[in-house]
Amino acid sequence: EAQVTQNPRYLITVTGKKLTVTCSQNMNHEYMSWYRQDPGLGLRQIYYSMNVEVTDKGDVPEGYKVSRKEKRNFPLILESPSPNQTSLYFCASRRTASYEQYFGPGTRLTVT
Amino acid sequence: GEDVEQSLFLSVREGDSSVINCTYTDSSSTYLYWYKQEPGAGLQLLTYIFSNMDMKQDQRLTVLLNKKDKHLSLRIADTQTGDSAIYFCAEYGGANNLFFGTGTRLTVIP
């Protein structure tokens, strides 16, 4: 089944403790993105990647890092999480030649 | 980012039609999307329309695009309780970015 998967789905952590949220897609998509969803703000893009080893900032990149060492994986790294990063995070992917973007199931992160 | 606006709530009776509206600001947007988010779930791509189209129909879904007014709507015919969800309008902003509205929570009353 073609899909975007994220792990973990739920995570509660403390301020300053480094964490990684994984994202994987099995559709051989070139483009991958990370978004965060906050009440009343819709979804905002954090980082995106056009292909392996090619990443760039989105609208709200502060406090986040990403890497794209393999085409299928696009992990989101929070080196020192803070409470304002408590949010629902979505990974998404699409093919270069398509404008259909597919989303993962989301990761709900709480930073205390 | 771009400003994509939607009303926050809509209630309809089961069997009626629902119309969810959206306004966007970037007249150069090439694609406009509707996504559905059910409770605790990710975003499901419902449909999308290319900017050179006025209308797109897919079973119970009809998308209307008024480019002059930068207005997009999603009509759901014969709305069912399973249609209760949050619906997001989004415009393609380049650089693999979608600009989303705040979402419209549709409640279907049996």
Coordinates of N, CA and C in Angstrom, one line a residue:
Chain A
E1 N 0.8 -1.2 0.0 CA 0.0 0.0 0.0 C 0.9 1.2 0.0
A2 N 0.5 2.2 -0.9 CA 1.3 3.4 -1.0 C 0.9 4.3 0.2
Q3 N 2.0 4.7 0.9 CA 1.7 5.5 2.1 C 2.9 6.3 2.6
V4 N 2.6 7.3 3.4 CA 3.6 8.0 4.2 C 3.4 7.6 5.7
T5 N 4.4 7.2 6.3 CA 4.4 6.8 7.7 C 5.2 7.7 8.5
Q6 N 4.7 7.8 9.8 CA 5.5 8.7 10.7 C 5.6 7.9 12.1
N7 N 6.7 8.1 12.7 CA 6.8 7.5 14.1 C 7.6 8.5 14.9
P8 N 7.3 8.6 16.2 CA 6.1 8.0 16.8 C 4.8 8.8 16.4
R9 N 3.6 8.2 16.8 CA 2.4 9.0 16.5 C 2.1 9.9 17.7
Y10 N 2.6 9.6 18.9 CA 2.4 10.4 20.0 C 3.7 10.5 20.8
L11 N 4.0 11.7 21.3 CA 5.3 11.8 22.1 C 5.1 12.9 23.1
I12 N 5.5 12.6 24.3 CA 5.5 13.6 25.4 C 7.0 13.6 25.9
T13 N 7.5 14.8 25.9 CA 8.9 14.9 26.3 C 9.1 16.2 27.1
V14 N 10.4 16.4 27.6 CA 10.7 17.5 28.4 C 11.5 18.5 27.6
T15 N 11.5 19.7 28.1 CA 12.3 20.8 27.5 C 13.8 20.4 27.4
G16 N 14.4 20.6 26.2 CA 15.8 20.4 26.0 C 16.2 19.0 25.7
K17 N 15.3 18.0 25.7 CA 15.7 16.6 25.4 C 15.6 16.3 23.9
K18 N 16.7 16.2 23.2 CA 16.7 16.0 21.8 C 15.8 14.8 21.3
L19 N 15.0 15.1 20.3 CA 14.2 14.0 19.7 C 14.1 14.1 18.2
T20 N 13.8 12.9 17.6 CA 13.7 12.8 16.2 C 12.3 12.2 15.9
V21 N 11.6 12.7 14.9 CA 10.4 12.2 14.4 C 10.7 11.6 13.0
T22 N 10.4 10.4 12.8 CA 10.8 9.8 11.5 C 9.6 9.9 10.5
C23 N 10.0 10.0 9.2 CA 9.0 10.0 8.2 C 9.5 9.1 7.0
S24 N 8.7 8.3 6.5 CA 9.1 7.4 5.4 C 8.0 7.3 4.4
Q25 N 8.3 7.3 3.1 CA 7.3 7.1 2.1 C 7.8 6.0 1.1
N26 N 6.9 5.2 0.6 CA 7.2 4.1 -0.2 C 6.8 4.3 -1.7
M27 N 6.6 5.5 -2.0 CA 6.1 5.8 -3.4 C 7.2 6.4 -4.3
N28 N 8.5 6.4 -3.8 CA 9.6 6.9 -4.6 C 9.4 8.3 -5.0
H29 N 8.8 9.1 -4.1 CA 8.6 10.5 -4.3 C 9.8 11.3 -4.1
E30 N 10.0 12.3 -5.0 CA 11.2 13.2 -4.8 C 11.0 14.2 -3.7
Y31 N 9.8 14.9 -3.7 CA 9.6 15.9 -2.7 C 9.1 15.4 -1.4
M32 N 9.6 15.9 -0.3 CA 9.1 15.6 1.0 C 9.1 16.9 1.8
S33 N 8.1 17.0 2.7 CA 7.9 18.2 3.5 C 7.5 17.9 4.9
W34 N 7.8 18.8 5.8 CA 7.3 18.8 7.2 C 6.4 20.0 7.4
Y35 N 5.2 19.8 8.1 CA 4.3 20.8 8.5 C 4.0 20.7 9.9
R36 N 3.7 21.8 10.5 CA 3.1 21.8 11.9 C 1.7 22.4 11.8
Q37 N 0.8 21.8 12.6 CA -0.6 22.3 12.6 C -0.9 22.8 14.0
D38 N -1.3 24.0 14.1 CA -1.7 24.6 15.4 C -3.1 25.2 15.3
P39 N -3.8 25.1 16.4 CA -5.2 25.6 16.4 C -5.3 27.1 15.8
G40 N -6.2 27.3 14.9 CA -6.4 28.6 14.4 C -5.4 29.1 13.4
L41 N -4.4 28.3 13.1 CA -3.3 28.7 12.2 C -3.2 27.8 11.0
G42 N -4.0 26.7 10.9 CA -3.9 25.8 9.8 C -2.5 25.1 9.8
L43 N -2.0 24.7 8.7 CA -0.7 24.0 8.6 C 0.3 25.0 8.1
R44 N 1.5 24.9 8.6 CA 2.6 25.8 8.2 C 3.8 24.9 7.9
Q45 N 4.5 25.2 6.8 CA 5.6 24.4 6.4 C 6.9 24.7 7.2
I46 N 7.5 23.6 7.7 CA 8.8 23.8 8.5 C 10.0 23.7 7.6
Y47 N 10.1 22.6 6.9 CA 11.2 22.4 5.9 C 10.7 21.5 4.8
Y48 N 11.4 21.6 3.7 CA 11.1 20.7 2.6 C 12.4 20.2 1.9
S49 N 12.2 19.2 1.1 CA 13.4 18.6 0.4 C 12.9 18.2 -1.0
M50 N 13.7 18.6 -2.0 CA 13.4 18.3 -3.4 C 14.0 17.0 -3.8
N51 N 15.0 16.5 -3.1 CA 15.5 15.2 -3.4 C 16.6 14.9 -2.4
V52 N 17.3 13.8 -2.6 CA 18.4 13.4 -1.6 C 19.4 14.5 -1.5
E53 N 19.7 14.8 -0.3 CA 20.7 15.9 0.1 C 20.4 17.3 -0.3
V54 N 19.1 17.5 -0.7 CA 18.6 18.9 -1.1 C 17.5 19.2 -0.1
T55 N 17.8 20.1 0.8 CA 16.7 20.6 1.7 C 16.7 22.1 1.8
D56 N 15.5 22.7 2.2 CA 15.5 24.1 2.3 C 14.4 24.5 3.4
K57 N 14.5 25.7 3.9 CA 13.6 26.1 4.9 C 12.2 26.4 4.4
G58 N 11.2 26.2 5.2 CA 9.9 26.6 4.9 C 9.6 27.9 5.6
D59 N 8.3 28.0 6.1 CA 7.9 29.3 6.7 C 8.3 29.4 8.2
V60 N 8.4 28.2 8.9 CA 8.7 28.3 10.3 C 9.8 27.3 10.7
P61 N 11.0 27.5 10.2 CA 12.1 26.5 10.4 C 12.8 26.6 11.8
E62 N 12.6 27.7 12.5 CA 13.4 27.9 13.7 C 13.2 26.8 14.7
G63 N 14.3 26.2 15.2 CA 14.3 25.2 16.2 C 14.2 23.8 15.7
Y64 N 14.2 23.6 14.4 CA 14.1 22.3 13.7 C 15.3 22.1 12.8
K65 N 15.6 20.8 12.6 CA 16.6 20.4 11.6 C 16.0 19.2 10.8
V66 N 16.5 19.0 9.6 CA 16.1 17.9 8.8 C 17.3 17.3 8.1
S67 N 17.1 16.1 7.6 CA 18.2 15.5 6.7 C 17.5 14.7 5.7
R68 N 18.1 14.5 4.6 CA 17.6 13.6 3.5 C 18.7 12.8 2.9
K69 N 19.1 11.8 3.6 CA 20.2 10.9 3.2 C 19.7 9.8 2.2
E70 N 18.5 9.5 2.4 CA 17.9 8.5 1.5 C 16.6 9.1 0.9
K71 N 16.2 8.6 -0.2 CA 15.0 9.2 -0.9 C 13.8 8.9 -0.1
R72 N 13.6 7.8 0.6 CA 12.4 7.4 1.2 C 12.2 8.1 2.6
N73 N 13.3 8.5 3.2 CA 13.2 9.0 4.6 C 13.5 10.5 4.8
F74 N 12.8 11.1 5.7 CA 13.0 12.6 5.9 C 12.7 12.9 7.3
P75 N 13.7 12.6 8.2 CA 13.4 12.8 9.6 C 13.5 14.3 10.1
L76 N 12.7 14.6 11.1 CA 12.6 15.9 11.6 C 13.3 15.8 13.0
I77 N 14.2 16.7 13.2 CA 15.0 16.7 14.4 C 14.8 17.9 15.2
L78 N 14.5 17.8 16.5 CA 14.4 18.9 17.4 C 15.6 18.8 18.4
E79 N 16.6 19.6 18.3 CA 17.8 19.4 19.1 C 17.5 19.8 20.5
S80 N 16.7 20.8 20.8 CA 16.4 21.2 22.1 C 15.0 21.7 22.2
P81 N 14.1 20.8 22.3 CA 12.6 21.1 22.2 C 12.2 22.1 23.3
S82 N 11.3 23.0 22.9 CA 10.7 23.9 23.9 C 9.2 23.8 23.8
P83 N 8.5 24.3 24.9 CA 7.1 24.1 24.9 C 6.3 24.7 23.7
N84 N 6.9 25.7 23.1 CA 6.2 26.3 21.9 C 6.3 25.4 20.7
Q85 N 7.0 24.3 20.8 CA 7.0 23.3 19.7 C 6.0 22.2 19.9
T86 N 5.2 22.4 21.0 CA 4.1 21.5 21.2 C 3.1 21.7 20.0
S87 N 2.8 20.6 19.3 CA 2.0 20.8 18.1 C 1.7 19.4 17.5
L88 N 1.0 19.4 16.4 CA 0.7 18.2 15.6 C 1.5 18.4 14.3
Y89 N 2.4 17.4 14.0 CA 3.3 17.5 12.9 C 2.9 16.5 11.8
F90 N 3.0 17.0 10.6 CA 2.7 16.1 9.4 C 3.8 16.1 8.5
C91 N 4.1 14.9 8.0 CA 5.1 14.8 6.9 C 4.2 14.6 5.6
A92 N 4.8 15.0 4.5 CA 4.1 14.9 3.2 C 5.1 14.6 2.1
S93 N 4.6 14.0 1.0 CA 5.5 13.8 -0.1 C 4.7 13.9 -1.4
R94 N 5.4 14.1 -2.5 CA 4.8 14.1 -3.8 C 5.9 13.8 -4.9
R95 N 5.5 13.4 -6.1 CA 6.4 13.3 -7.2 C 6.7 14.6 -7.8
T96 N 7.8 14.7 -8.4 CA 8.2 16.0 -9.1 C 7.1 16.4 -10.1
A97 N 6.6 15.4 -10.9 CA 5.7 15.8 -12.0 C 4.3 15.9 -11.5
S98 N 4.0 15.8 -10.3 CA 2.6 15.8 -9.8 C 2.4 16.9 -8.7
Y99 N 1.2 17.5 -8.7 CA 0.9 18.4 -7.6 C 0.1 17.8 -6.5
E100 N -0.1 16.5 -6.5 CA -0.8 15.8 -5.5 C 0.1 15.5 -4.3
Q101 N -0.1 16.1 -3.2 CA 0.7 15.9 -2.1 C 0.0 15.0 -1.1
Y102 N 0.7 14.0 -0.6 CA 0.1 13.0 0.3 C 0.7 13.2 1.7
F103 N -0.1 13.1 2.7 CA 0.3 13.3 4.0 C 0.3 12.1 4.9
G104 N 1.2 12.1 5.8 CA 1.3 11.0 6.8 C 0.1 11.2 7.9
P105 N 0.0 10.3 8.8 CA -1.1 10.3 9.8 C -0.9 11.4 10.9
G106 N 0.3 11.9 11.0 CA 0.5 13.0 12.0 C 1.2 12.4 13.3
T107 N 2.0 13.3 13.9 CA 2.7 13.0 15.2 C 2.3 14.1 16.2
R108 N 1.7 13.7 17.2 CA 1.3 14.8 18.2 C 2.4 14.8 19.3
L109 N 3.1 16.0 19.3 CA 4.2 16.2 20.2 C 3.8 17.2 21.3
T110 N 4.1 16.8 22.6 CA 3.9 17.6 23.7 C 5.2 17.8 24.4
V111 N 5.6 19.1 24.6 CA 6.9 19.4 25.3 C 6.5 20.1 26.6
T112 N 7.0 19.5 27.7 CA 6.6 20.1 29.0 C 7.8 20.8 29.6
Chain B
G1 N 3.9 33.9 4.3 CA 3.0 33.0 3.5 C 1.8 33.8 3.0
E2 N 1.0 33.0 2.3 CA -0.2 33.6 1.7 C -1.4 33.5 2.8
D3 N -2.4 34.4 2.6 CA -3.5 34.3 3.5 C -4.7 33.6 2.8
V4 N -5.0 32.4 3.3 CA -6.1 31.6 2.8 C -7.1 31.6 3.9
E5 N -8.3 32.1 3.6 CA -9.3 32.2 4.7 C -10.5 31.3 4.4
Q6 N -11.0 30.8 5.5 CA -12.2 30.0 5.5 C -13.0 30.3 6.8
S7 N -14.3 30.1 6.7 CA -15.1 30.2 7.9 C -14.8 29.0 8.8
L8 N -15.0 29.1 10.1 CA -14.5 28.1 11.0 C -15.5 26.9 11.1
F9 N -16.8 27.2 11.0 CA -17.8 26.2 11.3 C -18.9 26.2 10.3
L10 N -19.4 25.0 10.1 CA -20.6 24.8 9.2 C -21.4 23.6 9.7
S11 N -22.7 23.8 9.9 CA -23.6 22.7 10.2 C -24.6 22.5 9.2
V12 N -24.9 21.3 8.8 CA -25.9 21.0 7.8 C -26.6 19.7 8.3
R13 N -27.8 19.6 7.7 CA -28.6 18.4 8.0 C -28.2 17.3 7.1
E14 N -28.3 16.1 7.5 CA -28.0 14.9 6.7 C -28.9 14.9 5.5
G15 N -28.3 14.7 4.3 CA -29.1 14.7 3.0 C -29.0 16.0 2.3
D16 N -28.7 17.1 3.1 CA -28.6 18.4 2.4 C -27.3 18.6 1.7
S17 N -27.1 19.6 1.0 CA -25.8 19.9 0.4 C -25.0 20.8 1.3
S18 N -23.8 20.6 1.3 CA -22.8 21.5 2.1 C -22.0 22.3 1.1
V19 N -21.8 23.6 1.5 CA -20.9 24.4 0.6 C -19.9 25.0 1.6
I20 N -18.7 24.7 1.3 CA -17.6 25.3 2.1 C -16.8 26.2 1.2
N21 N -16.6 27.4 1.8 CA -16.0 28.5 1.0 C -14.6 28.8 1.4
C22 N -13.8 29.4 0.5 CA -12.4 29.7 0.8 C -12.0 30.9 -0.1
T23 N -11.3 31.8 0.4 CA -10.7 32.9 -0.4 C -9.2 32.8 -0.3
Y24 N -8.5 33.1 -1.3 CA -7.1 33.0 -1.3 C -6.5 34.3 -1.9
T25 N -5.2 34.5 -1.8 CA -4.7 35.9 -2.2 C -3.8 35.9 -3.3
D26 N -3.2 34.7 -3.7 CA -2.2 34.7 -4.7 C -2.8 34.4 -6.1
S27 N -3.0 35.4 -6.9 CA -3.6 35.2 -8.2 C -2.8 34.3 -9.1
S28 N -1.5 34.1 -8.8 CA -0.7 33.2 -9.6 C -0.7 31.8 -9.2
S29 N -1.5 31.5 -8.2 CA -1.6 30.1 -7.8 C -2.0 29.2 -8.9
T30 N -1.3 28.1 -9.1 CA -1.6 27.2 -10.2 C -2.6 26.1 -9.8
Y31 N -2.5 25.6 -8.6 CA -3.3 24.5 -8.1 C -4.0 24.9 -6.8
L32 N -5.2 24.6 -6.6 CA -5.9 24.8 -5.4 C -6.5 23.4 -4.9
Y33 N -6.5 23.2 -3.6 CA -6.8 21.9 -3.1 C -7.9 21.9 -2.0
W34 N -8.5 20.8 -1.9 CA -9.3 20.5 -0.7 C -8.9 19.3 0.0
Y35 N -8.6 19.4 1.3 CA -8.2 18.2 2.1 C -9.3 18.0 3.2
K36 N -9.4 16.8 3.6 CA -10.3 16.4 4.7 C -9.5 15.8 5.8
Q37 N -9.8 16.3 7.0 CA -9.2 15.7 8.2 C -10.2 15.2 9.2
E38 N -10.3 13.9 9.4 CA -11.2 13.3 10.4 C -10.5 13.3 11.7
P39 N -11.2 13.2 12.8 CA -10.7 13.3 14.1 C -9.5 12.3 14.3
G40 N -8.4 12.8 14.8 CA -7.2 11.9 15.1 C -6.6 11.4 13.8
A41 N -6.9 11.8 12.7 CA -6.3 11.3 11.4 C -5.5 12.3 10.7
G42 N -4.8 11.9 9.7 CA -4.1 12.8 8.9 C -4.9 13.5 7.9
L43 N -4.3 14.2 6.9 CA -5.0 14.9 5.9 C -5.2 14.0 4.6
Q44 N -6.5 13.9 4.2 CA -6.8 13.2 3.0 C -7.0 14.1 1.9
L45 N -6.3 13.9 0.8 CA -6.5 14.8 -0.4 C -7.9 14.4 -1.0
L46 N -8.8 15.3 -1.0 CA -10.1 15.1 -1.6 C -10.2 15.3 -3.1
T47 N -9.7 16.5 -3.5 CA -9.7 16.9 -4.9 C -8.9 18.2 -5.0
Y48 N -8.5 18.5 -6.3 CA -7.8 19.7 -6.5 C -8.2 20.2 -7.9
I49 N -8.0 21.5 -8.1 CA -8.4 22.1 -9.4 C -7.2 22.9 -9.9
F50 N -7.0 22.8 -11.2 CA -6.0 23.7 -11.8 C -6.6 25.0 -12.1
S51 N -5.8 26.0 -12.1 CA -6.3 27.4 -12.1 C -6.9 27.8 -13.4
N52 N -6.7 27.0 -14.4 CA -7.4 27.4 -15.7 C -8.8 26.7 -15.9
M53 N -9.2 26.1 -14.8 CA -10.5 25.5 -14.8 C -11.5 26.3 -13.9
D54 N -12.8 26.2 -14.3 CA -13.8 26.9 -13.4 C -14.5 26.0 -12.5
M55 N -14.5 24.7 -12.9 CA -15.3 23.7 -12.2 C -14.7 22.3 -12.3
K56 N -14.8 21.6 -11.3 CA -14.4 20.2 -11.4 C -15.4 19.4 -10.5
Q57 N -15.9 18.3 -11.1 CA -16.9 17.5 -10.4 C -16.3 16.1 -10.2
D58 N -16.5 15.5 -9.0 CA -16.0 14.2 -8.8 C -17.0 13.5 -7.8
Q59 N -17.9 12.7 -8.4 CA -19.0 12.1 -7.6 C -19.8 13.1 -6.8
R60 N -19.8 13.1 -5.5 CA -20.6 14.0 -4.8 C -19.9 15.4 -4.6
L61 N -18.7 15.5 -5.0 CA -18.0 16.7 -4.8 C -17.9 17.6 -6.0
T62 N -18.2 18.9 -5.8 CA -18.1 19.8 -6.9 C -17.2 21.0 -6.4
V63 N -16.2 21.3 -7.2 CA -15.3 22.4 -6.8 C -15.6 23.5 -7.8
L64 N -15.8 24.7 -7.3 CA -16.0 25.9 -8.2 C -14.9 26.9 -7.9
L65 N -14.3 27.4 -9.0 CA -13.2 28.4 -8.8 C -13.6 29.7 -9.6
N66 N -13.6 30.7 -8.8 CA -13.8 32.1 -9.4 C -12.4 32.8 -9.2
K67 N -11.7 32.8 -10.3 CA -10.3 33.4 -10.3 C -10.3 34.9 -10.1
K68 N -11.3 35.5 -10.7 CA -11.4 37.0 -10.6 C -11.6 37.4 -9.1
D69 N -12.4 36.7 -8.4 CA -12.6 37.0 -7.0 C -11.7 36.2 -6.0
K70 N -10.9 35.4 -6.6 CA -10.0 34.5 -5.8 C -10.8 33.7 -4.7
H71 N -11.9 33.1 -5.2 CA -12.8 32.4 -4.4 C -12.9 30.9 -4.8
L72 N -12.8 30.0 -3.9 CA -12.9 28.6 -4.2 C -14.0 28.0 -3.3
S73 N -14.8 27.1 -3.8 CA -15.8 26.5 -2.9 C -15.8 25.0 -3.2
L74 N -16.2 24.3 -2.2 CA -16.4 22.8 -2.3 C -17.9 22.5 -1.9
R75 N -18.6 21.9 -2.8 CA -19.9 21.5 -2.5 C -20.0 20.0 -2.4
I76 N -20.6 19.6 -1.3 CA -20.8 18.1 -1.0 C -22.3 17.9 -1.2
A77 N -22.6 17.1 -2.2 CA -24.1 16.8 -2.3 C -24.5 15.6 -1.4
D78 N -25.7 15.6 -1.0 CA -26.3 14.6 -0.1 C -25.3 14.3 1.0
T79 N -25.1 15.3 1.8 CA -24.1 15.2 2.9 C -24.5 14.1 3.9
Q80 N -23.5 13.3 4.3 CA -23.7 12.1 5.2 C -23.0 12.4 6.5
T81 N -23.3 11.6 7.5 CA -22.7 11.8 8.8 C -21.2 11.5 8.7
G82 N -20.8 10.6 7.8 CA -19.4 10.3 7.6 C -18.6 11.5 7.0
D83 N -19.3 12.5 6.5 CA -18.6 13.7 6.0 C -18.2 14.7 7.1
S84 N -18.7 14.4 8.3 CA -18.3 15.3 9.4 C -16.8 15.3 9.6
A85 N -16.1 16.4 9.5 CA -14.7 16.5 9.5 C -14.3 17.9 9.4
I86 N -13.0 18.2 9.4 CA -12.5 19.5 9.1 C -12.0 19.5 7.7
Y87 N -12.4 20.5 6.9 CA -12.0 20.6 5.5 C -11.1 21.8 5.4
F88 N -9.9 21.5 4.8 CA -8.9 22.6 4.5 C -8.8 22.9 3.1
C89 N -8.8 24.2 2.8 CA -8.5 24.7 1.5 C -7.0 25.0 1.5
A90 N -6.3 24.8 0.3 CA -4.9 25.1 0.3 C -4.6 25.5 -1.1
E91 N -3.6 26.4 -1.2 CA -3.1 26.8 -2.5 C -1.6 26.5 -2.6
Y92 N -1.2 26.1 -3.9 CA 0.1 25.7 -4.1 C 0.9 27.0 -4.2
G93 N 2.0 27.1 -3.3 CA 2.8 28.3 -3.2 C 4.1 28.2 -3.8
G94 N 4.4 27.2 -4.5 CA 5.8 27.0 -5.0 C 6.7 26.4 -3.9
A95 N 7.9 26.0 -4.3 CA 8.9 25.4 -3.4 C 8.2 24.3 -2.6
N96 N 7.4 23.5 -3.2 CA 6.8 22.4 -2.6 C 5.9 22.8 -1.3
N97 N 5.5 24.1 -1.3 CA 4.7 24.6 -0.2 C 3.3 24.7 -0.5
L98 N 2.4 24.2 0.4 CA 1.0 24.5 0.3 C 0.7 25.5 1.4
F99 N -0.1 26.5 1.1 CA -0.6 27.4 2.1 C -2.0 27.0 2.4
F100 N -2.2 26.7 3.7 CA -3.5 26.2 4.1 C -4.3 27.3 4.8
G101 N -5.6 27.1 4.6 CA -6.6 27.9 5.5 C -6.6 27.3 6.8
T102 N -7.4 27.9 7.7 CA -7.5 27.5 9.1 C -8.4 26.3 9.2
G103 N -9.1 25.9 8.2 CA -10.0 24.8 8.2 C -11.4 25.1 8.6
T104 N -12.4 24.4 8.0 CA -13.8 24.6 8.3 C -14.3 23.3 8.9
R105 N -14.8 23.4 10.2 CA -15.3 22.2 10.8 C -16.8 22.0 10.4
L106 N -17.0 20.9 9.6 CA -18.4 20.5 9.1 C -19.0 19.5 10.1
T107 N -20.1 19.9 10.6 CA -20.9 19.0 11.4 C -22.2 18.6 10.7
V108 N -22.4 17.4 10.6 CA -23.6 16.9 9.9 C -24.6 16.4 10.9
I109 N -25.8 17.0 11.0 CA -26.8 16.7 12.0 C -27.7 15.6 11.4
P110 N -27.8 14.5 12.1 CA -28.7 13.4 11.6 C -30.1 13.8 11.5

